[in-house]
XYZ file of C-alpha atoms in Angstrom:
782
model
C 21.458 -7.131 -11.481
C 18.319 -6.638 -14.317
C 15.190 -7.572 -13.937
C 14.458 -11.427 -14.728
C 10.934 -10.368 -15.487
C 11.009 -7.196 -17.756
C 12.008 -9.488 -20.945
C 8.629 -11.206 -21.260
C 6.832 -7.351 -19.971
C 8.621 -5.313 -22.824
C 8.253 -8.207 -25.526
C 4.063 -8.518 -24.883
C 4.049 -11.890 -23.348
C 3.019 -11.703 -20.191
C -0.117 -13.424 -18.783
C -2.864 -11.445 -17.503
C -6.005 -13.011 -15.826
C -7.657 -10.709 -19.894
C -5.212 -13.218 -21.370
C -6.508 -15.868 -19.699
C -9.216 -17.496 -22.068
C -11.254 -20.546 -21.110
C -13.748 -23.000 -23.383
C -16.796 -21.949 -22.956
C -15.968 -19.152 -20.826
C -19.006 -17.218 -20.289
C -17.730 -13.467 -19.252
C -20.577 -11.283 -16.411
C -21.834 -8.011 -15.424
C -23.157 -6.107 -12.808
C -25.736 -4.035 -12.294
C -25.208 -1.590 -10.049
C -26.534 0.928 -7.293
C -26.562 3.797 -9.161
C -27.410 5.507 -5.707
C -25.544 6.266 -2.307
C -28.572 5.402 0.130
C -31.384 4.092 -0.623
C -34.425 0.500 0.766
C -33.408 -1.928 -1.847
C -37.716 -3.030 -2.194
C -37.629 -5.137 -5.262
C -35.700 -6.603 -7.869
C -37.205 -7.605 -11.050
C -35.756 -9.796 -13.415
C -35.780 -9.573 -17.580
C -38.044 -11.797 -19.346
C -35.942 -14.704 -19.889
C -33.448 -13.993 -17.532
C -33.364 -17.002 -15.300
C -29.892 -18.553 -15.358
C -28.739 -15.212 -16.459
C -29.258 -12.922 -14.256
C -28.913 -13.132 -10.039
C -30.281 -11.834 -7.820
C -29.051 -12.047 -3.919
C -31.552 -14.064 -3.322
C -29.809 -17.241 -5.732
C -27.607 -17.271 -3.900
C -27.965 -20.095 -1.494
C -24.941 -20.713 1.132
C -23.283 -16.744 0.212
C -21.982 -16.110 3.655
C -21.424 -11.679 3.406
C -17.556 -11.229 3.276
C -17.131 -10.274 7.939
C -13.480 -8.349 8.321
C -13.003 -8.151 12.254
C -10.254 -6.133 14.874
C -9.674 -6.774 18.281
C -9.458 -3.344 18.544
C -11.639 -1.710 21.100
C -14.702 -0.839 20.439
C -14.672 -2.403 16.645
C -18.032 -2.253 15.224
C -18.428 -4.977 12.475
C -20.282 -3.973 8.862
C -21.347 -7.186 6.425
C -20.596 -6.323 3.155
C -23.357 -8.360 0.642
C -22.079 -10.446 -2.557
C -24.372 -8.688 -3.431
C -27.368 -6.209 -1.939
C -30.424 -7.926 -0.840
C -31.830 -4.906 1.444
C -29.965 -1.835 1.430
C -27.726 0.283 -0.795
C -25.185 2.635 1.196
C -22.601 3.075 -2.081
C -22.893 4.260 -5.324
C -21.906 0.964 -7.292
C -21.962 -1.612 -4.892
C -23.558 -4.694 -7.284
C -27.001 -5.616 -6.893
C -27.571 -8.008 -9.947
C -25.715 -10.957 -11.867
C -25.826 -11.037 -15.359
C -24.483 -13.416 -17.129
C -23.312 -13.376 -20.704
C -20.928 -14.779 -24.019
C -19.850 -11.508 -24.236
C -19.477 -8.791 -22.289
C -21.065 -6.212 -23.953
C -24.215 -8.156 -24.060
C -24.377 -9.068 -19.787
C -24.131 -5.250 -20.045
C -27.412 -5.958 -21.994
C -28.908 -7.671 -19.370
C -28.138 -5.327 -17.045
C -29.736 -2.654 -18.144
C -33.180 -4.522 -18.397
C -32.882 -4.916 -14.522
C -36.600 -3.356 -13.664
C -35.712 -2.338 -9.391
C -37.614 -0.729 -7.319
C -35.349 1.556 -4.550
C -36.828 4.313 -1.298
C -33.838 6.513 -1.596
C -31.812 8.180 1.966
C -29.838 10.990 2.864
C -26.851 10.400 2.315
C -23.506 10.918 4.712
C -21.457 12.334 2.527
C -18.808 13.449 4.718
C -16.371 12.026 7.463
C -16.727 14.787 9.546
C -20.885 15.329 8.572
C -21.106 11.369 9.621
C -19.905 12.713 13.526
C -22.739 15.065 13.769
C -26.128 14.310 16.364
C -28.805 13.497 14.168
C -26.767 12.316 10.864
C -28.232 9.540 8.974
C -27.201 6.450 9.960
C -24.523 4.010 7.687
C -25.991 1.054 9.861
C -28.493 1.651 11.430
C -28.302 -1.496 14.387
C -24.934 0.390 16.226
C -26.383 4.080 15.734
C -23.389 5.975 15.116
C -21.811 6.114 11.870
C -18.256 5.983 14.257
C -16.501 2.259 13.339
C -13.413 2.697 16.299
C -11.921 5.236 18.319
C -8.180 4.094 19.520
C -6.885 6.793 22.095
C -3.085 8.218 22.901
C -3.362 10.240 25.785
C -0.663 11.997 27.469
C 0.187 14.405 29.865
C -0.591 17.867 27.094
C -1.013 19.971 30.193
C 1.497 20.309 32.244
C 3.714 20.851 29.113
C 1.145 23.726 27.036
C 2.132 25.648 30.178
C 5.595 25.844 30.243
C 5.762 26.613 25.939
C 6.086 29.580 24.870
C 5.229 28.248 20.468
C 1.556 27.023 20.170
C 0.132 26.602 16.696
C -3.629 25.052 15.328
C -4.278 23.807 11.431
C -6.394 21.948 10.370
C -5.564 19.808 7.977
C -7.613 17.862 5.444
C -5.548 14.998 2.441
C -8.650 14.575 0.004
C -10.514 10.699 -1.237
C -7.976 9.328 -4.067
C -8.388 6.739 -6.827
C -5.441 4.158 -7.024
C -5.355 3.399 -10.291
C -3.231 0.423 -11.670
C -2.516 -0.280 -14.541
C -4.817 -3.509 -14.632
C -7.260 -2.921 -13.036
C -9.463 -5.963 -11.039
C -10.181 -9.064 -12.620
C -10.868 -13.207 -12.069
C -11.537 -16.191 -13.960
C -13.070 -18.736 -11.827
C -13.447 -22.542 -13.443
C -15.048 -25.325 -11.120
C -12.570 -29.009 -11.576
C -15.189 -32.160 -12.125
C -12.323 -33.737 -11.634
C -10.356 -32.750 -8.630
C -13.429 -31.184 -6.648
C -11.505 -27.857 -6.444
C -12.708 -24.458 -7.762
C -9.615 -23.129 -10.161
C -9.561 -19.430 -9.225
C -7.554 -17.054 -11.861
C -7.451 -13.260 -9.893
C -4.904 -10.409 -10.382
C -4.145 -10.237 -6.215
C -1.560 -10.112 -4.743
C -2.470 -11.616 -1.856
C -3.933 -15.335 -3.553
C -3.117 -16.635 -0.213
C -5.454 -14.534 1.767
C -7.902 -14.439 -0.786
C -8.417 -18.243 -0.751
C -9.171 -17.742 3.099
C -12.092 -16.153 2.163
C -12.840 -17.397 -1.167
C -13.488 -20.343 1.302
C -14.995 -19.150 4.051
C -17.866 -16.772 2.036
C -18.347 -19.823 0.430
C -18.681 -22.415 2.610
C -15.957 -24.718 0.891
C -12.536 -27.025 2.403
C -9.366 -25.491 1.570
C -8.197 -27.741 -0.533
C -11.002 -27.168 -3.109
C -9.749 -23.686 -3.582
C -6.266 -23.363 -5.960
C -6.372 -19.432 -6.580
C -3.479 -18.072 -9.612
C -2.042 -14.594 -9.624
C -0.429 -14.289 -13.037
C 1.378 -11.589 -13.838
C 0.231 -8.281 -11.980
C -0.277 -5.030 -13.672
C 0.205 -3.358 -10.137
C -1.307 -3.646 -6.991
C -1.156 0.052 -4.241
C -2.703 -2.294 -2.249
C -5.892 -1.969 -4.268
C -5.669 -5.688 -5.580
C -4.659 -6.857 -1.439
C -8.663 -7.058 0.046
C -11.329 -10.235 -1.183
C -13.394 -9.081 -3.037
C -17.392 -8.960 -3.076
C -17.482 -9.951 -8.073
C -14.662 -12.707 -7.112
C -16.814 -14.266 -4.398
C -20.177 -13.941 -6.929
C -18.339 -14.618 -9.746
C -17.322 -18.034 -7.915
C -20.299 -19.063 -6.915
C -22.247 -18.586 -10.926
C -18.344 -20.715 -12.513
C -19.617 -23.715 -9.350
C -23.233 -22.936 -10.219
C -23.495 -23.529 -14.040
C -20.778 -25.306 -14.337
C -19.052 -23.216 -17.321
C -16.174 -21.063 -16.515
C -17.442 -17.031 -15.766
C -14.655 -13.546 -15.449
C -15.196 -10.397 -14.909
C -12.883 -7.632 -15.907
C -12.898 -4.746 -14.425
C -13.795 -1.733 -16.387
C -12.031 1.836 -16.008
C -15.441 3.664 -15.134
C -16.447 1.372 -12.005
C -13.009 1.262 -10.505
C -13.145 4.595 -9.800
C -16.931 5.228 -9.018
C -17.082 1.858 -7.486
C -14.258 0.518 -5.755
C -10.754 2.035 -5.753
C -11.360 4.707 -3.419
C -8.452 5.632 0.038
C -6.237 8.466 2.218
C -9.353 11.000 3.296
C -7.940 12.267 6.580
C -8.740 15.576 8.502
C -6.643 16.434 11.343
C -7.054 19.428 14.174
C -3.691 19.252 15.361
C -2.074 21.893 18.220
C 1.791 21.587 18.549
C 3.488 22.952 21.084
C 6.854 24.458 21.154
C 9.824 26.215 22.989
C 11.326 29.421 21.906
C 13.716 28.610 19.616
C 11.488 26.511 17.625
C 12.013 22.818 19.410
C 8.545 20.292 19.275
C 7.379 19.863 22.944
C 3.944 17.999 22.587
C 1.130 17.307 20.048
C -2.619 16.957 20.667
C -4.607 15.505 17.318
C -8.207 14.835 16.755
C -8.222 12.696 13.393
C -10.835 11.942 11.223
C -10.222 8.971 8.293
C -13.745 8.580 6.298
C -13.583 4.497 6.173
C -16.264 4.116 4.383
C -19.509 2.191 4.152
C -17.431 -1.280 4.606
C -14.703 -2.826 5.731
C -12.790 -4.452 4.337
C -11.656 -7.828 3.388
C -8.712 -9.236 5.694
C -7.952 -5.356 7.435
C -11.237 -3.530 8.083
C -11.630 -0.429 8.196
C -10.123 0.662 12.052
C -6.586 0.437 9.381
C -6.041 3.722 9.076
C -7.308 5.792 11.656
C -6.217 3.283 14.049
C -2.496 3.546 12.566
C -2.750 7.596 13.039
C -2.818 7.608 16.393
C 0.325 4.874 16.629
C 2.428 7.048 13.972
C 1.502 10.637 13.724
C 5.029 11.692 15.441
C 7.452 9.996 13.685
C 10.802 10.236 13.856
C 11.315 13.104 16.503
C 11.936 12.983 20.282
C 9.691 14.990 22.445
C 7.631 14.792 25.947
C 3.980 14.675 25.454
C 1.280 13.107 22.959
C -2.318 13.377 22.131
C -4.055 11.720 19.455
C -7.861 10.420 19.050
C -8.357 8.779 15.350
C -11.345 7.972 14.711
C -13.008 6.075 11.330
C -15.810 7.006 10.238
C -18.762 5.482 8.357
C -19.982 7.069 5.239
C -21.995 6.421 2.509
C -18.851 5.630 0.224
C -17.048 2.807 -1.191
C -15.039 1.235 1.699
C -11.299 2.930 2.071
C -8.781 0.613 0.986
C -4.918 -0.042 1.389
C -2.662 2.845 -0.511
C 0.906 2.582 -0.969
C 2.930 4.636 2.670
C -1.047 3.443 4.251
C -1.762 6.039 6.632
C 1.372 7.295 6.219
C 0.726 10.013 3.737
C -1.676 11.590 5.661
C 0.396 11.670 9.129
C 3.438 12.744 7.541
C 1.680 15.239 5.733
C -0.687 17.050 9.139
C 3.210 17.025 10.899
C 4.609 18.358 8.549
C 3.347 21.342 7.672
C 2.599 21.882 11.512
C 6.351 21.648 12.453
C 7.307 24.607 9.751
C 4.138 26.657 11.010
C 6.158 26.388 13.507
C 9.348 27.399 11.712
C 7.448 30.268 10.620
C 6.505 31.390 14.310
C 9.825 31.657 15.556
C 10.830 33.154 12.146
C 13.629 29.878 12.277
C 14.895 27.899 8.962
C 12.656 24.644 9.212
C 14.805 22.496 8.235
C 16.025 24.199 12.368
C 13.872 22.883 13.906
C 13.483 19.572 12.847
C 17.681 19.274 13.383
C 17.198 19.810 17.116
C 13.908 17.201 18.117
C 14.890 13.877 15.176
C 15.599 10.856 16.923
C 19.973 10.590 16.997
C 21.786 8.135 15.775
C 23.464 8.225 19.679
C 19.833 6.971 21.281
C 19.550 3.913 17.983
C 17.334 1.040 19.276
C 14.795 3.759 20.374
C 11.373 3.463 21.674
C 9.445 5.947 20.909
C 6.303 8.020 22.182
C 4.499 5.673 21.216
C 6.740 2.840 21.583
C 7.573 2.401 18.007
C 11.058 0.262 18.569
C 13.153 2.388 16.081
C 15.327 -0.626 14.277
C 18.685 1.742 13.202
C 19.323 5.319 11.364
C 20.444 8.836 11.346
C 17.907 10.987 10.349
C 19.330 14.075 10.864
C 22.043 13.400 8.417
C 19.441 12.369 6.101
C 17.825 15.552 6.688
C 20.884 17.296 5.808
C 21.959 16.004 2.798
C 18.618 16.881 1.536
C 18.365 20.417 2.191
C 22.124 20.601 0.544
C 21.749 17.918 -2.695
C 18.054 21.075 -3.158
C 20.541 23.719 -2.248
C 18.853 26.302 0.299
C 21.387 28.479 0.800
C 21.038 29.402 -3.213
C 16.985 29.377 -2.954
C 17.233 31.275 -0.764
C 18.857 34.125 -2.159
C 16.667 33.443 -5.512
C 14.140 34.462 -3.456
C 14.949 37.272 -2.711
C 14.749 38.796 -6.204
C 11.494 39.239 -8.339
C 11.152 36.326 -11.031
C 10.504 38.240 -14.471
C 6.875 35.951 -14.500
C 5.649 37.239 -11.890
C 5.905 34.210 -9.951
C 6.814 33.043 -6.746
C 10.227 31.030 -5.713
C 9.525 28.345 -2.326
C 11.190 25.554 -1.258
C 9.621 22.869 0.915
C 11.509 19.400 2.935
C 9.656 16.512 4.820
C 11.609 14.174 6.757
C 9.054 10.392 7.809
C 10.657 7.445 9.076
C 8.169 4.256 7.278
C 7.550 0.681 9.354
C 7.867 -1.583 6.822
C 7.709 -5.936 7.737
C 5.555 -5.700 10.280
C 5.573 -8.739 12.140
C 2.842 -11.402 14.482
C 3.472 -8.889 17.736
C 2.483 -6.619 15.932
C -0.570 -7.483 13.506
C -2.024 -10.500 16.447
C -2.953 -7.175 18.007
C -5.283 -5.949 15.133
C -7.159 -9.426 15.470
C -7.460 -9.249 12.432
C -8.237 -12.583 9.760
C -4.677 -11.712 8.959
C -1.428 -12.187 11.198
C 1.403 -13.278 9.956
C 3.503 -16.091 11.144
C 7.070 -17.315 9.432
C 7.433 -16.820 5.736
C 8.425 -19.813 4.420
C 10.196 -20.773 1.609
C 10.248 -23.526 -0.439
C 14.284 -23.869 -1.976
C 14.594 -26.950 -4.644
C 17.673 -28.004 -6.490
C 16.648 -30.240 -9.662
C 17.875 -32.760 -11.328
C 19.984 -30.710 -13.586
C 21.818 -28.294 -11.617
C 19.465 -25.355 -11.561
C 17.743 -23.634 -8.448
C 13.371 -23.432 -7.859
C 12.291 -21.225 -5.030
C 8.799 -21.226 -4.429
C 7.374 -18.295 -2.336
C 3.875 -17.329 -0.944
C 4.291 -13.865 -1.744
C 3.719 -12.127 -5.074
C 5.560 -9.717 -7.356
C 2.850 -6.820 -9.074
C 5.986 -5.029 -9.672
C 8.835 -4.842 -7.480
C 10.688 -6.895 -9.139
C 11.062 -9.842 -6.574
C 11.802 -13.077 -9.194
C 15.163 -10.930 -9.726
C 15.507 -9.962 -5.689
C 15.096 -13.562 -4.829
C 16.888 -14.797 -7.933
C 20.255 -12.556 -5.844
C 19.575 -13.863 -3.212
C 20.083 -17.611 -4.143
C 22.290 -16.368 -6.269
C 24.674 -14.957 -3.389
C 24.531 -17.732 -1.249
C 24.903 -20.949 -4.090
C 26.369 -19.624 -6.684
C 24.102 -20.745 -9.430
C 23.831 -17.902 -12.397
C 21.005 -16.049 -11.693
C 19.259 -17.201 -15.660
C 19.221 -20.658 -14.274
C 17.003 -19.905 -10.911
C 13.463 -19.594 -11.156
C 10.866 -17.658 -8.619
C 7.522 -19.389 -8.247
C 5.314 -17.385 -6.936
C 1.468 -16.392 -7.153
C -0.311 -20.638 -6.899
C -1.665 -21.497 -3.669
C -1.278 -24.679 -4.886
C 2.749 -24.758 -5.613
C 4.177 -22.543 -2.810
C 3.936 -22.367 1.155
C 0.923 -19.912 2.812
C 1.814 -16.826 3.127
C -0.543 -13.654 3.931
C 1.028 -11.802 0.990
C 2.890 -9.021 -0.419
C 1.969 -5.626 1.546
C 3.375 -3.263 3.867
C 7.067 -3.254 2.571
C 7.229 -7.268 3.696
C 8.962 -8.808 0.927
C 12.920 -8.482 1.009
C 12.722 -8.751 4.814
C 10.718 -11.755 5.237
C 10.240 -13.829 2.098
C 14.142 -12.576 1.625
C 14.877 -14.661 4.723
C 13.109 -17.086 3.999
C 14.302 -17.664 0.324
C 18.148 -17.096 2.273
C 17.256 -19.195 4.410
C 16.079 -22.651 2.596
C 19.196 -21.778 0.584
C 21.431 -22.168 3.641
C 19.682 -25.213 4.431
C 20.331 -26.448 0.866
C 24.050 -25.319 1.297
C 24.286 -28.133 3.460
C 22.917 -30.927 1.525
C 24.578 -29.824 -1.611
C 27.786 -29.452 0.486
C 27.983 -33.759 1.682
C 26.881 -35.351 -1.728
C 29.385 -33.544 -3.069
C 32.442 -33.867 -0.616
C 30.827 -37.464 -1.007
C 31.453 -37.291 -4.118
C 34.641 -36.124 -3.462
C 36.127 -38.071 -1.116
C 36.222 -36.234 0.981
C 34.410 -34.861 4.580
C 31.604 -32.154 4.205
C 33.339 -29.467 6.549
C 36.413 -29.434 3.830
C 34.182 -28.223 0.255
C 32.955 -25.033 0.668
C 30.478 -24.005 -3.112
C 31.714 -21.279 -5.479
C 29.949 -20.964 -8.565
C 27.550 -23.773 -8.406
C 30.079 -26.258 -8.130
C 31.271 -28.331 -4.913
C 35.095 -27.389 -4.468
C 37.420 -29.099 -1.562
C 40.779 -28.210 -0.333
C 42.761 -29.803 -3.057
C 41.067 -28.084 -5.886
C 39.226 -30.369 -7.936
C 35.578 -30.050 -7.701
C 31.903 -31.136 -8.732
C 29.739 -29.179 -10.470
C 26.188 -28.473 -8.767
C 24.803 -30.491 -12.050
C 26.360 -33.277 -10.864
C 25.096 -33.751 -7.054
C 22.053 -32.936 -8.735
C 22.256 -36.066 -11.174
C 23.487 -38.314 -8.950
C 20.919 -37.798 -5.807
C 17.613 -37.808 -8.334
C 18.928 -40.801 -11.204
C 21.606 -42.540 -9.729
C 21.239 -42.866 -5.769
C 23.071 -46.318 -6.093
C 26.131 -44.485 -5.582
C 25.017 -42.318 -1.998
C 25.316 -44.268 1.355
C 23.023 -44.918 3.005
C 22.441 -41.867 5.273
C 22.465 -39.238 2.740
C 20.083 -36.709 4.254
C 16.558 -37.715 3.637
C 15.251 -34.497 2.819
C 16.912 -34.838 -0.541
C 17.670 -31.424 -2.648
C 14.305 -29.998 -1.315
C 14.299 -28.003 1.720
C 11.007 -25.864 3.504
C 12.562 -23.459 5.770
C 10.187 -20.000 7.950
C 12.024 -17.367 8.849
C 11.330 -13.996 10.882
C 13.874 -11.119 11.499
C 15.211 -11.402 15.482
C 12.934 -8.196 16.127
C 9.173 -8.712 14.094
C 8.569 -5.486 15.246
C 8.913 -3.536 11.561
C 12.359 -1.780 9.949
C 12.290 1.509 9.827
C 13.147 3.281 7.247
C 12.695 6.642 6.291
C 13.719 9.182 3.993
C 13.661 13.280 4.085
C 12.203 14.152 0.810
C 13.181 18.624 -0.617
C 11.614 20.281 -3.216
C 11.651 23.515 -4.926
C 8.567 24.701 -6.467
C 7.137 27.776 -8.664
C 3.904 29.276 -7.579
C 1.400 31.362 -10.122
C -0.116 33.656 -7.550
C -2.532 35.142 -11.110
C -3.037 31.265 -12.406
C -2.582 29.541 -8.415
C -0.623 26.515 -11.306
C 2.197 25.229 -9.269
C 5.756 23.734 -11.144
C 7.913 21.325 -9.445
C 11.417 22.534 -10.580
C 13.849 20.498 -8.581
C 13.273 17.348 -5.893
C 15.681 15.537 -3.965
C 14.917 11.585 -1.827
C 17.048 10.551 0.301
C 15.726 7.640 1.549
C 17.687 5.209 3.226
C 16.193 0.716 2.908
C 18.415 -0.847 4.970
C 21.329 -2.955 2.910
C 20.316 -2.360 -0.778
C 19.999 -5.686 -2.959
C 18.916 -3.851 -5.819
C 20.008 -0.350 -6.346
C 18.001 -0.114 -9.575
C 15.039 -1.959 -7.938
C 14.941 0.356 -5.858
C 15.678 3.829 -7.366
C 12.290 2.048 -9.657
C 10.282 2.151 -5.448
C 10.853 5.507 -5.548
C 10.731 6.943 -8.006
C 7.055 5.511 -8.801
C 6.194 6.325 -5.441
C 7.422 10.089 -6.418
C 4.940 10.681 -9.113
C 2.108 8.669 -7.119
C 3.352 11.248 -4.501
C 3.093 13.963 -6.680
C -0.592 13.104 -7.630
C -1.670 13.238 -3.732
C -0.082 16.087 -4.154
C -1.116 17.875 -6.778
C -4.176 15.987 -8.488
C -5.366 12.909 -7.534
C -9.225 13.698 -6.656
C -12.458 11.801 -6.260
C -14.739 14.441 -4.994
C -18.695 13.321 -3.407
C -21.424 15.526 -3.738
C -24.262 15.520 -1.150
C -26.307 13.517 -2.502
C -22.367 10.979 -2.275
C -22.399 11.156 -6.227
C -18.774 10.068 -7.646
C -17.639 12.826 -9.360
C -14.394 12.125 -11.354
C -15.544 8.494 -12.763
C -14.006 8.499 -15.972
C -9.741 9.735 -16.226
C -10.948 12.544 -18.052
C -11.592 14.252 -14.661
C -9.758 11.904 -12.592
C -6.101 13.595 -12.761
C -3.427 11.655 -13.031
C 0.373 12.756 -13.742
C 1.956 12.199 -16.418
C 5.482 12.086 -17.572
C 5.231 15.669 -18.115
C 4.187 16.486 -14.923
C 7.366 14.884 -12.974
C 10.702 16.817 -12.758
C 13.607 14.847 -12.560
C 13.870 12.857 -10.023
C 17.598 13.491 -7.426
C 18.469 10.265 -5.409
C 21.004 9.624 -2.377
C 21.223 6.615 -0.985
C 22.113 5.512 3.037
C 22.928 1.894 3.838
C 22.484 1.971 7.473
C 21.882 -1.459 8.033
C 19.325 -2.695 10.524
C 20.472 -5.044 13.209
C 17.596 -7.458 13.471
C 16.933 -8.960 9.128
C 19.076 -11.499 7.359
C 20.982 -9.243 4.658
C 19.949 -5.808 7.451
C 17.885 -5.417 4.802
C 14.508 -3.396 5.257
C 11.853 -2.770 3.476
C 11.303 0.320 0.797
C 8.654 -0.420 -1.140
C 6.294 2.603 0.633
C 8.819 6.181 1.225
C 8.787 7.649 -2.255
C 4.497 7.942 -1.787
C 4.919 9.448 1.688
C 7.254 12.060 0.873
C 6.366 14.318 -1.569
C 2.768 15.877 -0.727
C 4.080 17.412 3.288
C 7.301 18.920 0.885
C 5.668 19.995 -2.142
C 2.601 21.600 0.278
C 6.103 23.471 2.413
C 7.611 24.409 -0.904
C 4.458 25.657 -1.688
C 3.782 27.594 1.395
C 7.144 29.176 1.300
C 6.479 30.555 -1.908
C 3.346 32.650 -1.068
C 4.660 33.309 2.713
C 5.402 37.348 1.461
C 1.544 37.320 0.713
C 0.238 35.933 4.550
C -1.737 32.875 2.280
C -1.263 28.972 3.699
C -2.667 26.363 2.659
C -3.671 23.231 4.162
C -5.105 20.815 2.360
C -4.372 18.063 -0.424
C -4.260 18.278 -4.431
C -3.568 22.130 -3.878
C -5.836 22.718 -7.012
C -6.024 26.334 -8.280
C -9.215 27.104 -7.216
C -7.606 26.123 -3.446
C -4.266 28.085 -3.741
C -5.937 31.346 -5.225
C -9.020 31.049 -2.568
C -6.230 30.862 -0.084
C -4.184 33.875 -1.085
C -7.943 35.241 -2.008
C -8.426 34.810 2.141
C -5.088 36.004 3.686
C -6.051 39.957 1.058
C -9.150 39.508 2.993
C -7.819 39.055 6.437
C -4.198 40.550 5.484
C -3.015 44.145 7.618
C -3.030 47.605 4.531
C 0.649 46.503 3.801
C 0.454 43.193 3.605
C -2.344 43.442 1.670
C -0.856 45.841 -1.180
C 1.302 43.013 -0.893
C -1.187 40.142 -1.881
C -2.485 42.737 -4.735
C 0.628 43.717 -6.312
C 0.848 40.356 -6.624
C -2.081 39.355 -7.699
């Protein structure tokens, strides 16, 4: 089924926040902190700035953004809407400036004078944990948001392990880069006494809840509308201080207000993610089978907890998901969420999984090199077998279904492993080195109440609701509280309605993104939409089908049990039928034609849905890559790339392929290009797209995708969440391929992105520590 929404997008008819123009609308620009850590001693408004320049002291009744968690030891950080006494990141909001256009608002911001007492910055997560490090929040006494511990009997395994491998890994800080940045338009509706907010968000209902709390408004006084959203990836899954401030300005000044994020704001202040550090010790038997894993992980969470997920999200998940799809005997992990003078870390496609997959999969390749076996072979011996499904792993993750070994075998076959090994035996004419690497992981998706209640955060998903309504002329309206920002949900949810009611998909309208029109939902995150909203739409359509059958059967003079609904008609056993158009017209326009005992609920139903088990579905994938490494230049070219993915029953395989392709492109960015470095003063060093490198079409290879379909036993159609998997596997698969290519040199890369600088540094380190024979080999290619 082709995507319904693409017609308006490809014709330039989408409506994004930047397309919204309201009468009398003013533009907002923010004065942002130029330093990472300072005491804010004074702000002086420019002459004539009253009524157009606003600082923290002006925000009467506005509360700071406060994300909480019930995890033991979690420390709360209040993020001010406008900084009052201390600045903790470069780009923190200091003042809001209002003018008829953005240029004039920026000129106002430039005219503001302020006084700062600069403080030493915490620029690195490991520095943050050292004694005597500057404190981001003095009242804490340290720089630890929260620590999660998983304790296991490592000692008993250590004594009998034939192989011990120790490694240190690091993933660099990134900035997610959706095509559309953030933006918000707010206006106070005097007639309804209601704040109307247009914002580019993945979770309109959660933003409404957060705005209500910060602004002291009742929920019914806030309406949030998310129009078309040009990409999210988690970046648009939080409450923004800019949203709170712009809404307050709209209420204060009585005029529509708009703020559109520019790319420098986005890169330098708003969009940070994925900075992890791991120290891993793995124990294996003489064949390389994994026996135990001992890990110490640190996540750089930045200065504040983002609402609603909080700073604990990444680190706590690291501790629980690091074992991946493997079955082994003992596991111990300490995961620390560290506070630094950087922007808050945000959920990004594959939250935490990309980092843990990188650490685990590189460790397994290191074990394989230690025992002299093919890396895929040692994985096959410790992957959870299909006969064990459903399976509770060492951290009590409940794998619902799947055949992980077969997934890996297919990836190895598709990449042509024997041919690559044969090619490696001969030198390349251009002097490059060929390598092949694999990674395999599982992706917990569609987490339910039982999972998130334990986190104690302000967003716990319950029954996902959907509304299904047959219109008077036989069309179908579906209303859902989630939001689509590229996933094609207007198509796939319509497909569910078509499947159950037989209504042509062109006559099915999916309505989402408006809190006034849709049922409450925690929104679009965690690859949950087709499982949760898809299940809710299915149940709503089934109930609606029952009501349609009753009315149609009456019109045909038969019992409801004697009819079926197919091709948008109610059909009796003798072949007579009435159209759904006629059913709709009768209920809405000719009710006198129906008996009094027809269901008074009519042709509109609201249904809540939970999967049979709400601990989440587990999709999984194996990625395989072949690369060519130039040991003189430090460059890496991807020659071939394979993904074998199992997302359960696929509602729309074309859309799934699109999700995988896009995810792989982002994963390649993580592996080879994307990095947001900071200097020792906490200054971001890649604040434009000239400095922050994103892969383009020429950097992405043709990706081979194969699908396995192992139904989940717990969901409506057997579907599983699949939105993040494409982005999880590439850094590990590509790094393993690079290290395979570097194996003759004794070099190894354990940090992404694998830039030429890092790659050449690894070769130099190998040269410095290599025996004479190996050093000669290194010299020969260098």
